[in-house]
Coordinates of C-alpha atoms in Angstrom, one line a residue:
M1 CA 44.8 -82.1 144.5
Q2 CA 48.4 -81.8 145.5
L3 CA 49.8 -81.6 149.1
T4 CA 52.2 -78.7 149.4
L5 CA 53.9 -76.7 152.1
W6 CA 53.6 -73.4 150.3
T7 CA 51.0 -72.1 147.9
Y8 CA 51.0 -69.1 145.6
E9 CA 47.3 -68.5 146.0
G10 CA 44.6 -69.3 148.5
P11 CA 41.2 -70.9 147.6
P12 CA 38.7 -68.7 145.7
H13 CA 36.8 -67.7 148.8
I14 CA 39.9 -65.8 149.9
G15 CA 39.6 -63.7 146.7
A16 CA 36.0 -63.0 147.6
M17 CA 37.1 -61.9 151.0
R18 CA 39.6 -59.5 149.4
I19 CA 36.7 -57.8 147.5
A20 CA 34.4 -57.7 150.6
T21 CA 37.2 -56.3 152.8
A22 CA 38.1 -53.7 150.2
M23 CA 34.6 -52.3 149.9
K24 CA 32.4 -50.5 152.4
G25 CA 28.7 -51.4 153.0
L26 CA 29.2 -55.0 151.7
H27 CA 29.0 -58.0 153.9
Y28 CA 30.1 -61.6 153.1
V29 CA 28.3 -64.6 154.7
L30 CA 30.6 -67.6 154.3
H31 CA 29.4 -71.1 155.0
A32 CA 32.5 -72.6 156.5
P33 CA 33.7 -74.8 159.3
Q34 CA 35.3 -73.5 162.4
G35 CA 38.9 -73.8 161.2
D36 CA 38.4 -71.6 158.1
T37 CA 38.3 -68.4 160.2
Y38 CA 42.1 -68.3 159.9
A39 CA 41.6 -66.0 156.9
D40 CA 41.0 -63.0 159.2
L41 CA 44.7 -63.0 160.1
L42 CA 45.7 -62.4 156.5
F43 CA 44.2 -58.9 156.8
T44 CA 44.7 -58.0 160.4
M45 CA 48.3 -59.4 160.7
I46 CA 49.8 -59.2 157.3
E47 CA 48.1 -56.1 155.9
R48 CA 47.9 -54.6 159.4
R49 CA 44.3 -53.5 159.1
D50 CA 42.7 -52.1 162.2
A51 CA 39.4 -54.0 161.8
R52 CA 38.3 -57.5 161.0
P53 CA 37.1 -58.3 157.5
P54 CA 33.3 -57.9 157.1
V55 CA 32.7 -61.6 157.0
T56 CA 30.3 -63.7 159.0
Y57 CA 31.2 -67.4 159.3
T58 CA 28.6 -70.1 160.0
T59 CA 31.5 -72.0 161.7
F60 CA 29.8 -75.4 161.8
Q61 CA 31.5 -78.2 163.6
A62 CA 31.7 -81.9 163.0
R63 CA 28.7 -82.6 165.3
D64 CA 26.6 -80.2 163.2
L65 CA 26.9 -82.4 160.1
G66 CA 24.4 -84.8 161.5
G67 CA 21.8 -82.0 161.8
D68 CA 20.5 -79.2 159.7
T69 CA 23.5 -77.1 158.4
A70 CA 21.2 -75.3 156.0
E71 CA 19.3 -73.8 158.9
L72 CA 22.6 -72.8 160.5
F73 CA 23.5 -70.8 157.4
K74 CA 20.1 -69.1 157.3
S75 CA 20.4 -68.1 160.9
A76 CA 23.9 -66.7 160.3
A77 CA 22.7 -64.7 157.2
R78 CA 19.7 -63.3 159.0
S79 CA 21.8 -62.3 162.0
A80 CA 24.5 -60.7 159.8
Y81 CA 22.0 -58.4 158.1
E82 CA 20.3 -57.4 161.4
R83 CA 23.7 -56.6 163.0
F84 CA 25.6 -54.9 160.2
Q85 CA 22.8 -53.4 158.0
P86 CA 24.9 -53.6 154.8
Q87 CA 23.9 -52.1 151.5
A88 CA 24.4 -55.5 149.8
M89 CA 25.5 -59.0 150.8
I90 CA 27.5 -61.8 149.0
V91 CA 27.0 -65.4 150.1
G92 CA 29.1 -68.5 149.4
A93 CA 30.8 -71.6 150.7
S94 CA 34.4 -72.3 151.6
C95 CA 36.2 -75.3 150.0
T96 CA 35.2 -77.5 152.9
A97 CA 31.5 -76.4 153.0
E98 CA 31.2 -76.8 149.3
L99 CA 31.3 -80.6 149.9
I100 CA 28.0 -80.6 151.9
Q101 CA 26.2 -78.8 149.0
D102 CA 23.9 -76.6 151.1
D103 CA 23.4 -74.0 148.3
P104 CA 24.0 -70.7 150.2
G105 CA 22.6 -68.7 147.3
G106 CA 19.2 -70.4 147.3
L107 CA 19.0 -70.3 151.1
A108 CA 19.7 -66.6 151.1
A109 CA 17.2 -65.9 148.4
A110 CA 14.5 -67.7 150.5
L111 CA 15.1 -65.2 153.4
N112 CA 13.9 -62.2 151.3
L113 CA 16.4 -59.9 153.0
P114 CA 15.8 -56.2 152.3
C115 CA 19.1 -55.7 150.4
P116 CA 20.6 -57.2 147.2
V117 CA 22.1 -60.6 147.9
V118 CA 24.7 -61.8 145.3
P119 CA 25.3 -65.6 145.3
L120 CA 28.9 -66.8 144.5
E121 CA 29.6 -70.1 142.9
L122 CA 33.4 -70.5 143.4
P123 CA 34.6 -74.0 142.6
A124 CA 37.3 -74.4 145.2
Y125 CA 38.9 -77.4 143.7
Q126 CA 39.3 -76.1 140.2
R127 CA 40.0 -72.4 140.8
K128 CA 42.1 -70.2 143.1
E129 CA 42.3 -66.8 144.8
N130 CA 42.7 -64.3 142.0
W131 CA 40.0 -66.0 139.9
G132 CA 37.8 -65.8 143.0
A133 CA 38.4 -62.1 143.4
S134 CA 37.7 -61.5 139.7
E135 CA 34.5 -63.6 139.7
T136 CA 33.2 -61.9 142.9
F137 CA 33.8 -58.4 141.5
Y138 CA 32.3 -59.3 138.1
Q139 CA 29.1 -60.8 139.8
L140 CA 28.7 -57.7 141.9
V141 CA 29.1 -55.3 138.9
R142 CA 26.7 -57.4 136.8
A143 CA 24.1 -57.7 139.6
L144 CA 24.2 -54.0 140.6
C145 CA 24.6 -52.4 137.2
T146 CA 22.2 -54.5 135.1
P147 CA 19.1 -52.4 136.1
H148 CA 20.8 -49.4 134.6
V149 CA 21.8 -50.9 131.2
A150 CA 20.1 -49.3 128.2
V151 CA 18.9 -51.5 125.3
P152 CA 20.5 -51.2 122.9
A153 CA 23.7 -50.2 124.7
V154 CA 24.9 -46.7 123.9
P155 CA 28.1 -44.8 125.0
R156 CA 27.7 -41.8 127.4
E157 CA 27.2 -38.5 125.7
R158 CA 29.7 -35.9 126.8
A159 CA 28.8 -32.3 126.4
A160 CA 31.2 -29.8 124.8
G161 CA 33.7 -28.6 127.4
Q162 CA 32.8 -31.3 129.9
K163 CA 35.7 -33.2 131.4
A164 CA 36.2 -36.9 130.5
R165 CA 35.1 -39.2 133.3
C166 CA 36.6 -42.6 134.1
N167 CA 36.3 -45.6 136.5
V168 CA 39.5 -47.0 138.0
L169 CA 39.1 -50.7 138.5
G170 CA 41.1 -53.4 140.3
P171 CA 42.6 -52.4 143.6
T172 CA 41.6 -54.7 146.5
A173 CA 42.5 -55.5 150.0
L174 CA 45.6 -57.6 150.5
G175 CA 46.9 -56.6 147.1
F176 CA 50.6 -56.0 146.4
R177 CA 51.1 -52.2 146.8
H178 CA 47.5 -51.6 145.6
K179 CA 46.9 -48.5 147.7
D180 CA 50.2 -46.9 146.8
D181 CA 49.6 -47.7 143.1
L182 CA 46.1 -46.2 143.2
R183 CA 47.5 -43.0 144.5
E184 CA 50.0 -42.7 141.6
V185 CA 47.3 -43.6 139.0
L186 CA 44.9 -41.0 140.4
E187 CA 47.6 -38.4 140.3
L188 CA 48.3 -39.1 136.6
L189 CA 44.6 -38.9 135.8
R190 CA 44.3 -35.7 137.7
R191 CA 47.1 -34.1 135.8
L192 CA 45.4 -35.2 132.5
D193 CA 42.3 -33.4 133.7
V194 CA 40.2 -36.6 133.9
E195 CA 37.4 -36.7 136.4
I196 CA 37.2 -39.9 138.5
N197 CA 33.7 -41.4 138.5
V198 CA 34.2 -44.5 140.7
V199 CA 37.2 -46.3 142.1
A200 CA 36.4 -50.0 142.8
P201 CA 36.5 -52.3 144.6
L202 CA 38.8 -50.4 147.1
D203 CA 36.7 -48.1 149.3
A204 CA 33.7 -48.3 147.0
T205 CA 30.2 -49.0 148.3
P206 CA 27.6 -51.2 146.5
H207 CA 25.8 -47.9 145.7
D208 CA 28.9 -46.7 143.9
L209 CA 28.9 -49.7 141.7
T210 CA 25.5 -48.8 140.4
R211 CA 27.1 -45.6 139.0
L212 CA 29.8 -47.4 136.9
G213 CA 27.9 -46.8 133.7
E214 CA 28.2 -43.0 134.1
A215 CA 31.9 -43.0 133.0
D216 CA 33.4 -42.5 129.5
F217 CA 36.0 -45.3 129.9
N218 CA 37.6 -47.6 132.4
V219 CA 41.2 -47.9 133.6
V220 CA 42.1 -51.5 134.6
M221 CA 44.9 -51.5 137.1
Y222 CA 45.0 -55.2 137.7
P223 CA 43.6 -57.4 134.9
E224 CA 43.6 -60.5 137.1
V225 CA 40.9 -58.8 139.3
A226 CA 39.1 -56.4 137.0
M227 CA 39.3 -57.3 133.3
Q228 CA 36.3 -59.6 133.4
A229 CA 34.1 -56.8 134.9
A230 CA 35.6 -54.2 132.5
Q231 CA 34.7 -56.4 129.5
W232 CA 31.1 -56.6 130.7
L233 CA 31.0 -52.8 131.0
L234 CA 32.4 -52.5 127.5
R235 CA 29.6 -54.7 126.1
N236 CA 26.8 -53.1 128.1
F237 CA 27.8 -49.5 128.4
R238 CA 30.2 -49.1 125.4
Q239 CA 33.0 -48.0 127.7
P240 CA 36.5 -48.4 126.2
V241 CA 39.2 -50.1 128.4
V242 CA 42.7 -48.6 129.0
K243 CA 44.6 -51.9 129.0
T244 CA 48.1 -50.5 129.5
V245 CA 49.3 -51.1 133.1
P246 CA 51.6 -48.2 134.0
I247 CA 54.4 -50.3 135.6
G248 CA 57.8 -48.9 134.4
V249 CA 58.7 -45.7 132.7
G250 CA 57.9 -46.9 129.2
A251 CA 54.5 -48.4 130.2
T252 CA 53.6 -45.2 132.1
R253 CA 54.3 -43.1 129.1
E254 CA 52.1 -45.4 127.0
F255 CA 49.4 -45.3 129.6
I256 CA 49.4 -41.5 129.5
K257 CA 49.1 -41.5 125.7
E258 CA 46.2 -44.0 125.8
V259 CA 44.3 -42.0 128.4
A260 CA 45.0 -38.8 126.6
A261 CA 43.6 -40.3 123.3
L262 CA 40.3 -41.2 125.1
S263 CA 40.0 -38.0 127.1
G264 CA 41.2 -35.5 124.5
A265 CA 44.0 -34.2 126.9
D266 CA 47.5 -33.1 125.8
P267 CA 49.9 -35.8 127.0
A268 CA 53.1 -33.8 126.3
P269 CA 53.6 -32.2 129.7
L270 CA 53.5 -35.5 131.5
L271 CA 55.7 -37.6 129.2
N272 CA 59.0 -36.4 130.5
D273 CA 58.1 -36.0 134.2
P274 CA 61.2 -34.9 136.1
R275 CA 60.3 -37.2 138.9
A276 CA 61.3 -40.2 136.8
R277 CA 64.9 -40.6 137.9
S278 CA 65.6 -44.1 136.6
P279 CA 66.0 -43.1 133.0
W280 CA 68.9 -40.8 134.0
Y281 CA 70.7 -43.7 135.7
S282 CA 70.2 -46.0 132.7
K283 CA 72.2 -43.5 130.6
S284 CA 75.0 -43.1 133.1
V285 CA 78.3 -44.8 133.1
D286 CA 77.5 -46.5 136.4
S287 CA 74.8 -48.5 134.7
T288 CA 77.3 -50.3 132.5
Y289 CA 78.0 -52.7 135.4
L290 CA 74.4 -53.9 135.2
T291 CA 74.2 -54.4 131.5
G292 CA 73.6 -58.0 130.6
K293 CA 72.8 -59.2 134.1
R294 CA 70.9 -62.4 134.0
V295 CA 67.5 -62.1 135.6
F296 CA 64.8 -64.7 136.4
I297 CA 61.2 -63.4 136.9
F298 CA 58.2 -65.1 138.4
G299 CA 54.9 -63.7 139.8
D300 CA 51.3 -62.9 138.8
A301 CA 51.0 -62.3 135.1
T302 CA 50.6 -58.5 135.3
H303 CA 53.7 -57.9 137.4
A304 CA 55.8 -60.6 135.7
I305 CA 55.2 -59.3 132.2
A306 CA 55.9 -55.7 133.3
A307 CA 59.0 -56.7 135.2
A308 CA 60.4 -58.4 132.1
R309 CA 59.9 -55.4 130.0
I310 CA 61.6 -53.1 132.5
A311 CA 64.5 -55.5 133.0
A312 CA 65.1 -55.9 129.3
K313 CA 64.3 -52.5 127.8
E314 CA 64.9 -50.0 130.7
L315 CA 67.8 -51.6 132.6
G316 CA 69.6 -53.7 130.0
F317 CA 69.3 -57.0 131.8
E318 CA 69.1 -60.3 130.1
V319 CA 65.8 -62.1 130.9
V320 CA 66.7 -65.8 131.2
G321 CA 63.5 -66.9 132.8
L322 CA 59.9 -65.7 132.9
G323 CA 56.9 -67.4 134.5
T324 CA 53.6 -67.1 136.3
Y325 CA 51.3 -69.1 138.6
S326 CA 48.3 -67.3 137.0
R327 CA 47.0 -70.0 134.6
E328 CA 44.2 -67.8 133.4
F329 CA 46.8 -65.5 131.9
A330 CA 49.3 -68.1 130.7
R331 CA 48.9 -67.2 127.1
D332 CA 49.9 -63.6 127.8
V333 CA 53.0 -64.7 129.6
R334 CA 53.9 -67.1 126.9
D335 CA 53.6 -64.4 124.3
A336 CA 55.8 -62.1 126.5
A337 CA 58.4 -64.8 126.9
K338 CA 58.8 -65.2 123.1
L339 CA 60.0 -61.6 123.0
Y340 CA 63.1 -62.7 124.9
G341 CA 63.6 -66.0 123.1
I342 CA 62.7 -68.1 126.1
E343 CA 59.9 -70.5 127.1
A344 CA 57.5 -69.4 129.8
L345 CA 57.3 -71.4 133.0
I346 CA 53.6 -71.8 133.9
T347 CA 53.2 -73.6 137.3
D348 CA 51.9 -73.2 140.8
D349 CA 54.5 -75.6 142.2
Y350 CA 57.3 -73.7 144.0
L351 CA 59.6 -76.7 143.7
E352 CA 59.5 -76.5 139.9
V353 CA 60.4 -72.8 140.2
E354 CA 63.3 -73.6 142.5
D355 CA 64.6 -76.2 140.1
K356 CA 64.4 -73.7 137.2
V357 CA 66.2 -71.0 139.2
A358 CA 69.0 -73.5 140.0
E359 CA 69.2 -74.5 136.4
L360 CA 69.5 -71.0 134.9
H361 CA 72.0 -69.5 137.4
P362 CA 70.5 -66.0 137.3
E363 CA 72.3 -63.1 139.0
L364 CA 69.0 -61.6 140.2
V365 CA 65.6 -63.0 140.9
L366 CA 62.4 -60.9 140.8
G367 CA 59.5 -62.8 142.3
T368 CA 57.2 -63.4 145.2
Q369 CA 58.0 -64.2 148.8
M370 CA 58.4 -67.8 147.7
E371 CA 61.2 -66.8 145.3
R372 CA 62.8 -64.7 148.0
H373 CA 63.2 -67.8 150.1
I374 CA 64.4 -69.8 147.1
A375 CA 67.0 -67.1 146.1
K376 CA 68.2 -66.9 149.7
R377 CA 68.9 -70.6 149.8
L378 CA 70.8 -70.4 146.5
G379 CA 72.7 -67.2 147.4
V380 CA 71.1 -65.0 144.7
P381 CA 69.9 -61.4 145.2
C382 CA 66.1 -61.1 145.0
A383 CA 63.5 -58.3 145.0
V384 CA 59.8 -59.0 145.6
I385 CA 57.5 -57.8 142.8
S386 CA 54.3 -59.6 143.3
A387 CA 51.9 -61.4 145.6
P388 CA 52.0 -63.7 147.6
M389 CA 53.7 -61.4 150.1
H390 CA 54.4 -60.9 153.8
V391 CA 54.1 -58.1 156.3
Q392 CA 57.3 -56.5 155.0
D393 CA 55.6 -55.9 151.7
F394 CA 53.2 -53.5 153.3
P395 CA 55.7 -50.8 154.3
A396 CA 54.7 -47.7 156.3
R397 CA 56.2 -45.5 153.6
H398 CA 54.7 -44.8 150.2
A399 CA 56.2 -47.5 147.9
P400 CA 54.2 -47.9 144.6
Q401 CA 55.0 -50.0 141.6
M402 CA 53.0 -47.9 139.1
G403 CA 53.7 -44.5 137.6
F404 CA 57.0 -42.7 137.5
E405 CA 57.5 -42.9 141.3
G406 CA 56.8 -46.6 141.1
A407 CA 59.7 -46.9 138.5
N408 CA 61.9 -45.1 141.0
V409 CA 60.9 -47.5 143.8
M410 CA 61.5 -50.5 141.6
F411 CA 64.9 -49.2 140.4
D412 CA 66.0 -49.0 144.0
A413 CA 64.7 -52.4 144.9
W414 CA 66.2 -54.2 141.9
V415 CA 69.5 -52.4 141.5
H416 CA 70.7 -52.0 145.1
P417 CA 71.0 -55.8 145.7
L418 CA 73.2 -56.0 142.6
M419 CA 75.3 -53.0 143.7
M420 CA 75.7 -54.4 147.2
G421 CA 76.9 -57.6 145.5
L422 CA 79.5 -55.4 143.6
E423 CA 80.5 -53.8 146.9
E424 CA 81.1 -57.2 148.6
H425 CA 83.1 -58.3 145.5
L426 CA 85.3 -55.3 145.7
L427 CA 85.9 -55.7 149.4
H428 CA 86.9 -59.2 148.8
M429 CA 89.1 -58.2 145.8
F430 CA 91.0 -55.5 147.6
R431 CA 91.2 -56.9 151.1
G432 CA 94.9 -57.3 150.8
D433 CA 95.5 -53.7 149.6
F434 CA 97.6 -51.6 152.0
E435 CA 94.8 -48.9 152.1
F436 CA 92.0 -51.3 152.8
H437 CA 93.2 -53.5 155.7
D438 CA 91.6 -53.2 159.1
G439 CA 94.6 -51.2 160.6
A440 CA 94.7 -48.6 157.8
A441 CA 94.1 -45.0 158.9
P442 CA 91.7 -42.7 157.0
S443 CA 93.6 -41.5 153.9
H444 CA 92.5 -37.9 154.3
L445 CA 94.4 -37.7 157.6
G446 CA 97.8 -38.3 156.0
S447 CA 100.8 -40.3 157.3
A448 CA 100.6 -38.7 160.8
A449 CA 97.6 -40.9 161.6
S450 CA 99.1 -44.1 160.1
R451 CA 98.9 -47.2 162.2
P452 CA 101.0 -50.4 162.0
E453 CA 100.1 -52.5 159.0
P454 CA 99.1 -56.1 159.6
A455 CA 100.7 -58.8 157.5
A456 CA 99.2 -58.8 154.0
A457 CA 96.6 -61.4 153.4
P458 CA 97.5 -63.9 150.7
L459 CA 96.2 -62.8 147.3
Q460 CA 93.5 -65.0 145.7
A461 CA 93.0 -65.7 142.1
E462 CA 90.4 -63.0 141.7
V463 CA 93.0 -60.2 142.4
A464 CA 96.0 -61.9 140.7
L465 CA 95.6 -60.0 137.5
L466 CA 95.6 -56.7 139.3
E467 CA 99.2 -57.0 140.6
P468 CA 101.6 -54.3 139.4
E469 CA 102.8 -54.9 135.9
T470 CA 106.4 -55.8 135.4
T471 CA 108.7 -55.4 132.4
A472 CA 111.1 -58.1 133.5
P473 CA 110.4 -61.7 132.5
A474 CA 108.9 -63.7 135.3
A475 CA 110.9 -66.5 136.7
G476 CA 110.7 -69.7 134.8
L477 CA 109.3 -68.0 131.6
P478 CA 111.0 -67.7 128.3
T479 CA 112.2 -64.3 127.0
P480 CA 109.3 -62.3 125.6
L481 CA 108.9 -62.3 121.8
T482 CA 109.1 -58.6 120.9
G483 CA 106.7 -57.4 118.3
L484 CA 104.4 -60.5 118.6
P485 CA 100.8 -59.6 117.7
L486 CA 98.3 -60.6 120.3
A487 CA 94.7 -61.4 119.6
W488 CA 91.9 -62.2 122.0
T489 CA 89.3 -64.9 121.2
A490 CA 85.7 -64.0 121.6
D491 CA 85.2 -66.2 124.6
A492 CA 88.2 -64.6 126.3
E493 CA 87.0 -61.1 125.6
K494 CA 83.6 -62.1 127.1
E495 CA 85.3 -63.4 130.2
L496 CA 87.4 -60.3 130.5
K497 CA 84.3 -58.1 130.5
K498 CA 83.2 -59.8 133.7
I499 CA 85.9 -58.0 135.5
P500 CA 84.7 -54.5 136.8
F501 CA 85.4 -51.9 134.2
F502 CA 87.7 -49.7 136.4
V503 CA 90.3 -52.5 136.8
R504 CA 89.7 -54.3 133.5
G505 CA 92.5 -52.4 131.7
K506 CA 95.2 -53.5 134.2
A507 CA 93.9 -57.1 134.1
K508 CA 94.1 -57.0 130.3
R509 CA 97.7 -55.6 130.2
N510 CA 99.0 -58.1 132.7
T511 CA 97.4 -61.0 130.8
E512 CA 99.0 -59.7 127.5
A513 CA 102.3 -59.4 129.3
Y514 CA 102.0 -63.0 130.5
A515 CA 101.0 -64.2 127.0
G516 CA 103.9 -62.3 125.4
Q517 CA 106.4 -63.9 127.8
R518 CA 104.9 -67.3 127.0
G519 CA 105.1 -66.7 123.2
V520 CA 101.3 -67.0 122.9
S521 CA 99.8 -65.1 120.1
S522 CA 96.1 -65.9 120.7
I523 CA 94.7 -65.3 124.2
T524 CA 92.0 -67.7 125.1
V525 CA 90.0 -68.2 128.3
E526 CA 92.6 -70.8 129.4
T527 CA 95.3 -68.2 128.9
L528 CA 93.4 -65.7 131.0
Y529 CA 93.1 -68.2 133.9
D530 CA 96.6 -69.4 133.5
A531 CA 97.7 -65.7 134.0
K532 CA 95.6 -65.5 137.1
A533 CA 97.2 -68.6 138.5
H534 CA 100.7 -67.3 137.7
F535 CA 100.3 -63.9 139.3
S536 CA 98.7 -65.5 142.4
R537 CA 101.9 -67.3 143.3

């Protein structure tokens, strides 16, 4: 174990709570001490739900440890069924209760409750939240679907003219934009004329899970939560799995093609959806400012891999760092990192992440709320792309990450911090300009509205190269060598490209004038900065 101030994931019983809270008609009896009831606040305060999670805690105290804590659990389980009358129950222990080894599964089985009871074995000291959600969903699917499995397993027969039918798996409570993503995915499936069989776990009942075998294929929105269950359904019901996660324009188009291949639909009408506005910007002249921006990405595996692809292939960024805290998907992230010529960072220690960000000097960080705080301390723009999150990541508006609308939302969230950085840079660059000082009147009102100009602020090195060109030799410089050929070194040209494109030409001309007056035939990075220093005098 490691003592830490922040953690990317909670213990696995929090993952089980996310499944229970997402579903209807399911109740979770958690053997836990009094202090573990804090988890309710994750849903009522952060996700802003209007009801408590469907969880009954045994809430044993220190004095109970000398008595019969097993009887305390049985009493809580019996009362929970009588009060809530669920279709099914799950039972388990929190990390603290795990130490007293009361065996909630065996105790619940001895009660002979009149509903299915699924025991959860969640090793709190070896696994974490996402694994707990995945294991809980898998155990529920296996327990409730096994009675409907045919031997040998055969795929569903679809009659001629019958619509293809699919399950949508993965969205949970307390998930990063899960409800908004689900809305986008369901709309894509509807437009492909695919019938929805079951969406789970979000808003599904235990009875709904018994019908999972009636679909032709499964769409896995979040592999961290649903891939294990989908693989079980593949083995037992021969249901293919749509593995493409539609985050980004390119991935959304691949998702459409993959679904169309399974359903027999025509994908063409959806592939160039006019609602996808980010591709237009990527082709515009304004996007050249963003080309080559250095970006560091960290989050759960699904969102980190998708973000890297969007950054590199759709926005022209340079991915300088990629990592995840999802150790179960470390291989996938390492394979993705190889595409960008970098080594993946696999860690759940936020201090390691902070050191890596400081080392790489990115111009944009895409991460979790942890990285947002890190980036703020380091003065780097940041956009949140993954859990863990805070209340601000549950906006009142529709803000998906998936589908074409999700690509639009991400474009705004990622690009605007960089554009604001450009705006601040320009305000700093031109703060001494006669049209931009505080006393300047609006230019469209003409000279009649002019106000007295304050004294011009001293120009800094950043704006020195933008001073008006002069044909006369500067004081203290030799006479220019006429006809002298000027060449820029590769490093100097690279440095020159860092200057915004709309003033780059003037900066280049002034640098060449300075070099010519000095008798320099090869312009290096040093020449560029010498020219800046000269014109700033």
